[in-house]
Coordinates of C-alpha atoms in Angstrom, one line a residue:
M245 CA 0.0 0.0 0.0
D246 CA 1.5 3.4 -1.0
P247 CA 1.7 6.1 1.6
E248 CA -1.1 8.2 0.1
E249 CA -3.5 5.2 0.0
D250 CA -2.4 4.3 3.6
N251 CA -3.1 7.8 4.8
Q252 CA -6.6 7.7 3.2
T253 CA -7.3 4.3 4.8
L254 CA -6.4 5.5 8.3
K255 CA -7.9 9.0 8.0
N256 CA -10.4 8.2 10.7
L257 CA -7.9 6.6 13.1
A258 CA -8.5 8.0 16.6
V259 CA -10.9 10.6 15.1
V260 CA -14.1 11.2 17.1
A261 CA -17.0 11.4 14.6
P262 CA -20.0 13.8 15.0
P263 CA -22.7 12.3 17.3
D264 CA -25.1 9.9 15.6
S265 CA -23.5 10.7 12.2
T266 CA -23.7 7.2 10.8
G267 CA -27.4 6.6 11.6
I268 CA -26.6 3.2 13.0
E269 CA -28.3 2.3 16.2
I270 CA -26.8 -0.3 18.5
I271 CA -27.9 -2.0 21.7
V272 CA -25.1 -3.4 23.9
V273 CA -26.1 -6.0 26.5
G274 CA -23.8 -5.9 29.5
C275 CA -21.7 -3.2 31.1
G276 CA -18.4 -5.1 31.7
Y277 CA -15.1 -4.4 30.1
G278 CA -16.2 -5.6 26.6
G279 CA -19.6 -3.9 26.7
L280 CA -18.2 -0.6 27.8
A281 CA -15.4 -0.7 25.3
C282 CA -17.8 -1.5 22.5
A283 CA -20.2 1.3 23.5
I284 CA -17.4 3.8 23.9
E285 CA -16.0 3.1 20.5
C286 CA -19.4 3.1 18.9
K287 CA -20.1 6.5 20.4
R288 CA -16.7 7.7 19.1
K289 CA -17.4 6.4 15.6
G290 CA -20.7 8.2 15.3
H291 CA -23.2 5.4 16.1
K292 CA -26.1 5.8 18.5
V293 CA -25.5 3.3 21.3
T294 CA -27.4 2.2 24.5
I295 CA -26.1 -0.2 27.1
L296 CA -28.6 -2.4 28.9
E297 CA -27.3 -3.9 32.2
K298 CA -29.3 -6.2 34.5
I299 CA -27.5 -5.0 37.7
P300 CA -29.7 -2.4 39.5
E301 CA -26.9 0.3 39.8
F302 CA -23.2 0.8 39.1
K303 CA -22.3 0.6 42.7
V304 CA -23.7 -2.9 42.9
L305 CA -21.9 -3.9 39.7
G306 CA -18.6 -2.8 41.2
E307 CA -19.3 -4.7 44.4
L308 CA -20.2 -7.8 42.3
L309 CA -16.9 -7.6 40.5
C310 CA -15.1 -7.4 43.8
H311 CA -17.0 -10.3 45.3
Q312 CA -16.8 -12.6 42.2
N313 CA -13.1 -12.1 41.9
N314 CA -12.1 -11.3 45.5
A315 CA -11.1 -7.9 44.1
G316 CA -8.8 -9.8 41.7
V317 CA -6.3 -8.5 39.3
I318 CA -7.1 -7.8 35.7
S319 CA -4.3 -7.5 33.1
L320 CA -4.8 -5.4 30.0
G321 CA -1.9 -5.8 27.6
P322 CA -0.4 -3.0 25.5
N323 CA -2.8 -4.1 22.7
A324 CA -5.7 -2.9 24.9
G325 CA -3.6 -0.2 26.6
R326 CA -3.2 1.7 23.3
V327 CA -7.0 1.9 23.1
L328 CA -7.3 3.4 26.6
Q329 CA -4.5 5.8 25.8
R330 CA -6.3 6.9 22.7
W331 CA -9.4 7.6 24.9
G332 CA -7.2 9.9 27.0
I333 CA -7.6 8.0 30.3
H334 CA -3.9 6.9 30.9
D335 CA -3.4 9.5 33.6
R336 CA -6.5 8.3 35.5
I337 CA -5.8 4.5 35.3
W338 CA -2.0 4.4 35.6
P339 CA -1.8 5.5 39.3
I340 CA -4.0 2.6 40.4
C341 CA -2.0 0.0 38.5
R342 CA 1.0 -2.2 39.5
H343 CA 4.3 -0.7 38.5
V344 CA 7.0 -3.3 38.1
N345 CA 9.8 -3.9 35.6
T346 CA 10.7 -7.5 36.5
L347 CA 8.9 -10.8 37.2
I348 CA 11.1 -12.8 39.6
L349 CA 10.3 -16.5 39.0
H350 CA 11.3 -19.4 41.3
N351 CA 10.9 -23.1 41.2
Y352 CA 8.9 -24.7 44.0
R353 CA 12.1 -25.1 46.1
G354 CA 12.6 -21.3 46.1
E355 CA 15.5 -21.1 43.6
I356 CA 15.3 -18.2 41.2
V357 CA 14.9 -19.7 37.7
R358 CA 14.3 -16.5 35.7
E359 CA 14.1 -12.7 36.2
Q360 CA 12.0 -11.6 33.2
P361 CA 12.2 -8.0 32.2
L362 CA 8.7 -6.3 31.9
P363 CA 9.5 -3.0 30.2
L364 CA 6.7 -0.4 29.6
P365 CA 5.7 1.2 27.3
L366 CA 6.1 -1.8 24.9
W367 CA 5.7 -1.3 21.2
G368 CA 4.4 2.2 21.8
A369 CA 1.8 1.5 24.4
Y370 CA 1.4 0.8 28.2
G371 CA -0.2 -2.3 29.7
Y372 CA -2.3 -2.0 32.8
D373 CA -2.4 -4.5 35.7
G374 CA -4.6 -3.6 38.6
H375 CA -7.7 -4.0 40.7
R376 CA -10.5 -5.2 38.5
A377 CA -13.3 -3.1 40.0
E378 CA -11.2 0.1 40.2
M379 CA -10.0 -0.1 36.6
H380 CA -13.6 -0.8 35.5
Q381 CA -14.7 2.3 37.4
V382 CA -12.3 4.5 35.4
I383 CA -13.6 3.1 32.1
Y384 CA -17.2 3.5 33.2
D385 CA -16.6 7.1 34.2
Y386 CA -15.1 7.8 30.7
A387 CA -18.2 6.2 29.0
V388 CA -20.5 8.4 31.1
S389 CA -18.4 11.5 30.4
I390 CA -18.8 11.2 26.6
G391 CA -22.5 10.6 26.9
V392 CA -23.0 6.8 26.5
D393 CA -26.6 5.9 27.5
I394 CA -26.3 3.3 30.2
R395 CA -29.5 1.8 31.7
F396 CA -29.3 -0.3 34.8
D397 CA -31.9 -2.7 36.1
H398 CA -32.5 -3.7 32.4
G399 CA -32.1 -7.5 32.4
V400 CA -32.7 -9.0 29.0
E401 CA -35.3 -11.7 28.9
A402 CA -35.2 -12.6 25.2
Y403 CA -33.6 -11.7 21.8
Y404 CA -35.4 -11.4 18.5
E405 CA -34.7 -10.3 14.9
D406 CA -36.9 -8.7 12.2
E407 CA -35.1 -9.6 9.0
A408 CA -37.6 -7.9 6.8
N409 CA -37.0 -4.5 8.4
G410 CA -33.3 -5.0 9.1
K411 CA -33.7 -4.8 12.9
A412 CA -32.9 -6.8 16.0
G413 CA -34.1 -6.3 19.5
V414 CA -34.4 -7.5 23.1
I415 CA -37.2 -7.7 25.6
V416 CA -36.8 -6.2 29.0
K417 CA -39.6 -6.5 31.5
G418 CA -42.0 -7.0 28.6
T419 CA -40.8 -4.0 26.7
K420 CA -39.1 -4.2 23.3
F421 CA -35.9 -2.3 22.6
E422 CA -34.9 -2.3 18.9
A423 CA -31.8 -1.3 16.9
D424 CA -29.8 -2.1 13.8
L425 CA -27.6 -4.4 15.8
V426 CA -27.6 -6.1 19.2
V427 CA -24.2 -6.8 20.8
A428 CA -24.3 -9.4 23.6
A429 CA -21.4 -8.6 25.9
D430 CA -22.9 -10.1 29.0
G431 CA -20.4 -12.9 29.7
V432 CA -20.2 -16.7 29.3
K433 CA -23.8 -17.3 30.5
S434 CA -25.3 -14.9 27.9
Q435 CA -28.7 -15.9 26.7
A436 CA -27.6 -14.8 23.3
R437 CA -25.3 -17.9 23.0
H438 CA -28.4 -20.2 22.8
Y439 CA -30.2 -17.7 20.6
I440 CA -27.4 -17.7 18.0
L441 CA -26.3 -21.4 18.2
G442 CA -29.8 -22.9 18.6
Y443 CA -28.5 -25.1 21.4
D444 CA -27.0 -24.9 24.9
D445 CA -23.2 -24.7 24.7
K446 CA -22.2 -26.7 27.7
P447 CA -19.0 -25.8 29.5
R448 CA -16.5 -28.4 30.5
A449 CA -14.3 -28.7 33.6
S450 CA -10.8 -27.7 32.8
G451 CA -9.3 -29.9 35.5
Y452 CA -7.9 -26.7 37.1
A453 CA -9.0 -24.2 39.7
I454 CA -7.5 -21.1 41.3
F455 CA -7.4 -19.6 44.7
R456 CA -7.1 -15.8 44.7
A457 CA -7.0 -13.0 47.2
W458 CA -6.4 -9.2 47.5
F459 CA -5.7 -7.6 50.9
D460 CA -4.0 -4.7 52.7
A461 CA -0.3 -5.4 53.3
K462 CA 0.0 -3.5 56.6
E463 CA -3.2 -4.7 58.1
Q464 CA -2.1 -8.3 57.5
G465 CA 1.4 -7.9 58.8
V466 CA 3.1 -8.5 55.4
D467 CA 5.6 -5.8 56.1
Q468 CA 6.6 -7.3 59.5
D469 CA 7.4 -10.8 58.4
P470 CA 10.8 -11.5 56.9
L471 CA 9.2 -14.3 54.8
T472 CA 6.9 -11.7 53.1
D473 CA 8.3 -8.2 53.7
Y474 CA 10.1 -8.1 50.3
L475 CA 6.7 -7.9 48.6
C476 CA 6.1 -4.3 50.0
K477 CA 9.3 -2.8 51.4
D478 CA 10.6 -1.4 48.1
G479 CA 7.3 -0.5 46.4
D480 CA 5.4 -2.6 44.0
S481 CA 6.7 -6.2 43.2
F482 CA 6.0 -9.3 41.2
Y483 CA 7.0 -12.8 42.2
G484 CA 6.2 -16.3 41.0
W485 CA 6.8 -20.0 41.9
I486 CA 6.2 -22.8 39.4
G487 CA 6.3 -26.6 39.2
R488 CA 4.5 -29.8 40.4
D489 CA 1.4 -28.9 38.3
V490 CA 1.0 -25.6 40.1
H491 CA 1.9 -22.0 39.5
F492 CA 1.7 -19.3 42.1
L493 CA 1.9 -15.5 41.5
A494 CA 2.1 -12.9 44.2
S495 CA 2.4 -9.1 43.7
S496 CA 1.9 -5.8 45.4
T497 CA 0.5 -2.5 44.1
R498 CA -0.2 1.0 45.3
G499 CA 3.5 1.4 46.4
G500 CA 3.5 -2.0 48.0
T501 CA 0.5 -1.3 50.2
E502 CA -1.9 -3.8 48.7
I503 CA -1.2 -7.5 48.0
S504 CA -2.8 -9.9 45.6
W505 CA -2.1 -13.5 44.8
V506 CA -3.4 -16.3 42.6
I507 CA -2.5 -19.9 42.7
T508 CA -3.5 -22.4 40.0
R509 CA -3.7 -26.1 40.8
K510 CA -5.2 -29.3 39.5
N511 CA -8.8 -29.7 40.7
D512 CA -11.4 -32.2 39.7
F513 CA -14.9 -30.8 40.0
E514 CA -18.3 -31.1 38.6
I515 CA -19.9 -28.3 36.6
S516 CA -22.6 -26.5 38.5
D517 CA -24.4 -23.1 38.2
S518 CA -21.8 -21.5 40.3
W519 CA -18.0 -21.6 39.7
S520 CA -16.9 -19.4 42.6
F521 CA -16.9 -20.3 46.3
P522 CA -15.3 -19.1 49.5
G523 CA -11.8 -20.8 49.8
K524 CA -10.5 -22.7 52.8
M525 CA -7.1 -21.7 53.9
E526 CA -6.2 -25.3 54.9
D527 CA -6.8 -26.3 51.3
V528 CA -4.7 -23.4 50.0
L529 CA -1.8 -24.3 52.2
A530 CA -2.0 -27.9 51.2
V531 CA -1.2 -27.0 47.6
V532 CA 2.3 -25.7 48.7
D533 CA 3.1 -28.3 51.2
G534 CA 6.9 -29.0 50.8
W535 CA 7.4 -25.8 48.9
D536 CA 9.6 -22.8 49.6
P537 CA 8.3 -21.6 53.0
R538 CA 7.8 -18.1 51.6
C539 CA 4.8 -19.4 49.6
A540 CA 2.8 -20.5 52.7
A541 CA 3.8 -17.3 54.5
I542 CA 2.4 -15.2 51.7
L543 CA -0.8 -17.2 51.2
S544 CA -1.6 -17.4 54.9
K545 CA -1.6 -13.6 55.2
A546 CA -4.8 -13.3 53.3
P547 CA -7.9 -12.9 55.6
S548 CA -10.0 -14.7 53.0
C549 CA -9.8 -16.0 49.5
I550 CA -12.0 -17.2 46.6
D551 CA -11.9 -20.7 45.1
W552 CA -12.6 -20.2 41.4
K553 CA -13.2 -23.3 39.3
L554 CA -11.8 -22.9 35.7
I555 CA -14.3 -24.0 33.1
I556 CA -13.7 -24.1 29.4
H557 CA -15.8 -23.9 26.3
D558 CA -15.0 -25.4 22.9
P559 CA -14.6 -22.6 20.3
L560 CA -18.1 -21.6 19.0
P561 CA -18.7 -22.3 15.3
T562 CA -19.9 -18.7 14.9
W563 CA -20.4 -15.5 16.9
I564 CA -23.2 -14.1 14.8
S565 CA -26.8 -14.9 14.2
K566 CA -28.1 -16.1 10.9
T567 CA -29.5 -12.7 9.9
T568 CA -26.3 -11.1 11.4
R569 CA -28.2 -8.6 13.6
V570 CA -27.1 -10.2 16.9
V571 CA -23.4 -10.8 17.8
L572 CA -21.5 -12.1 20.7
I573 CA -18.3 -10.4 22.0
G574 CA -15.9 -10.9 24.8
D575 CA -16.5 -13.8 27.2
A576 CA -20.0 -14.3 25.6
A577 CA -18.1 -15.4 22.5
H578 CA -14.7 -16.7 23.7
P579 CA -13.9 -17.2 27.4
F580 CA -10.2 -17.1 28.3
L581 CA -8.1 -18.9 30.9
P582 CA -6.4 -16.5 33.4
T583 CA -2.9 -17.5 32.2
S584 CA -3.6 -15.9 28.8
Q585 CA -3.9 -12.5 30.5
Q586 CA -5.9 -11.5 27.4
G587 CA -9.6 -12.0 28.3
G588 CA -10.2 -8.3 28.9
S589 CA -7.9 -7.2 26.1
Q590 CA -9.5 -9.3 23.5
A591 CA -13.0 -8.1 24.6
I592 CA -11.8 -4.6 24.1
E593 CA -10.4 -5.4 20.7
D594 CA -13.7 -7.0 19.7
G595 CA -15.6 -3.7 20.5
V596 CA -13.0 -1.5 18.8
T597 CA -13.0 -3.6 15.6
L598 CA -16.8 -3.8 15.4
A599 CA -17.3 -0.1 15.8
A600 CA -14.8 0.7 13.1
V601 CA -16.1 -1.8 10.5
L602 CA -19.7 -0.6 11.1
Q603 CA -18.4 3.0 10.4
L604 CA -16.8 1.9 7.2
A605 CA -19.7 -0.2 5.9
G606 CA -22.5 2.2 6.7
K607 CA -26.1 1.7 7.8
D608 CA -27.1 -0.1 4.7
N609 CA -24.4 -2.7 5.0
V610 CA -24.5 -3.8 8.7
P611 CA -24.7 -7.5 7.8
L612 CA -21.6 -7.3 5.7
A613 CA -19.8 -5.4 8.4
V614 CA -20.7 -8.0 11.0
R615 CA -19.6 -10.9 8.8
S616 CA -16.3 -9.1 8.1
W617 CA -15.8 -8.4 11.8
E618 CA -16.1 -12.1 12.6
K619 CA -13.6 -13.0 9.9
I620 CA -11.2 -10.4 11.1
R621 CA -11.4 -11.4 14.7
Y622 CA -11.9 -15.2 14.9
Q623 CA -8.4 -16.7 14.4
R624 CA -6.6 -14.0 16.3
V625 CA -8.8 -14.6 19.3
R626 CA -8.3 -18.3 19.2
K627 CA -4.5 -17.9 18.8
S628 CA -4.6 -15.7 22.0
Q629 CA -6.6 -18.4 23.9
L630 CA -4.1 -21.1 23.0
M631 CA -1.2 -19.1 24.3
G632 CA -2.8 -19.1 27.7
E633 CA -2.9 -22.9 27.7
E634 CA 0.7 -23.1 26.6
V635 CA 1.9 -20.9 29.5
R636 CA 0.0 -22.9 32.1
N637 CA 1.4 -26.2 30.7
K638 CA 5.1 -25.1 30.6
W639 CA 5.0 -23.7 34.1
H640 CA 3.1 -26.7 35.6
Q641 CA 5.4 -29.2 33.8
S642 CA 8.6 -27.4 34.6
K643 CA 11.4 -29.3 36.4
P644 CA 13.4 -27.7 39.2
E645 CA 16.5 -27.5 37.1
D646 CA 14.8 -25.6 34.3
R647 CA 16.1 -22.0 33.8
G648 CA 16.1 -19.1 31.5
E649 CA 13.9 -17.3 28.9
S650 CA 12.0 -20.4 28.0
L651 CA 10.0 -19.9 31.2
D652 CA 9.0 -16.3 30.3
M653 CA 5.4 -15.1 30.2
P654 CA 5.1 -14.6 26.4
R655 CA 4.9 -11.0 25.2
P656 CA 4.9 -11.6 21.4
E657 CA 4.9 -8.7 19.0
W658 CA 1.9 -10.1 17.0
L659 CA -0.2 -9.8 20.2
F660 CA 1.0 -6.7 22.0
A661 CA 2.0 -4.5 19.1
F662 CA -1.4 -4.9 17.5
D663 CA -3.6 -1.8 16.9
A664 CA -7.2 -3.2 16.5
E665 CA -8.6 0.1 15.2
A666 CA -5.8 0.6 12.6
H667 CA -6.1 -3.0 11.6
A668 CA -9.8 -2.8 11.0
Y669 CA -9.4 0.2 8.8
T670 CA -6.6 -1.4 6.9
V671 CA -8.1 -4.8 6.1
Y672 CA -11.9 -4.2 6.0
D673 CA -12.2 -3.5 2.3
A674 CA -10.4 -6.7 1.3
V675 CA -12.3 -8.9 3.8
A676 CA -15.6 -7.4 2.8
R677 CA -14.9 -7.8 -0.9
D678 CA -13.9 -11.5 -0.4
I679 CA -17.3 -12.1 1.3
Q680 CA -19.2 -10.4 -1.4
E681 CA -17.4 -12.3 -4.2
N682 CA -17.2 -15.7 -2.6
G683 CA -20.0 -15.7 0.0
Y684 CA -19.9 -16.0 3.7
Q685 CA -18.2 -19.0 5.2
L686 CA -18.2 -20.1 8.9
P687 CA -14.9 -19.2 10.5
T688 CA -12.1 -21.7 10.7
L689 CA -9.7 -22.4 13.5
P690 CA -6.0 -21.5 13.1
V691 CA -3.8 -24.3 11.8

């Protein structure tokens, strides 16, 4: 592509369009990371967007995020970070994040096996690791500030499409809400999964579960115990222990004043309606029996923890309805394992890409935009998911004598240097043309 053509293709990159200038109306179901990102980008691209959220008020949603994840950490890679920077919220979100430049990784005996550099910015963008609910609050506040219409206490009871009139809608408390497109961003239990697939997509037990916790360092005496004080005495820190089919990560944030940890272990469980339970400290400590004593010392400082069962879904055959007016994004389309550290980032990429291709296609070509979006996103998302499985496997199968870069958390250029908005603007025409000339095909998994 010559420079002049490239400039024309990217002319709308990071540009905020006039309000409602495309004439496209969108309903987003769910006010989590993916739903908010999609709505924000749709607003910025000139679409008219409304978020419907079943939780009664934002305060309750924040409390739910804390409870479900025991105020757990969320990691947004530079591929998502460049989006947040483009929104102008870096200065609001950076102060509440963990600031470290090294992951110090040990084997289970406590020997250092790798000190992995974690430089930021990376490929021109920051990543953000912090308190899930606090970071969500910053993004929510930005959505409100630019005028995104967010309606709480609006639980969706059903989805429908009106193909003849090019509309889709949802029913809330018996009332119909209609738009050109409905985006289901309400998580792995989204009703839209059944609506789109025509069957119940059953999750499977992964064979793994995590214990996780977040707590105040001083209140719990972390700074007074020589087996734990290194977590907080020099500001933020990031440590890990691996082996024996387990990996344990502990870190501090807010200048070393707050501690979080997560430990992943083998766990056989049966699928139920709930995957999160109060954890028992005796069960947590049993996982590190015979390990470096610092592990038990860190774990035992937590006043409570959550036992989170990791479930997996096979890749869905499609994320879009037959008439292309209802789509799944984020966890509703593609749940991630925690070791990928990409669940939130890929949900944000979904929303950014969808908003951009809708802008390019225009109101009369929403179905083509949606089909193109799925083709643009599907293999990249799956590749990101598989990376999470690879990280878990190499850490859990590591031997005490293993050393070096092979143990690193992957930070590949194809993943972190990616600009979802620029990519959408660059490839949309070719992808749309292929669909027009050769017809729509269900997406395929990467080879």
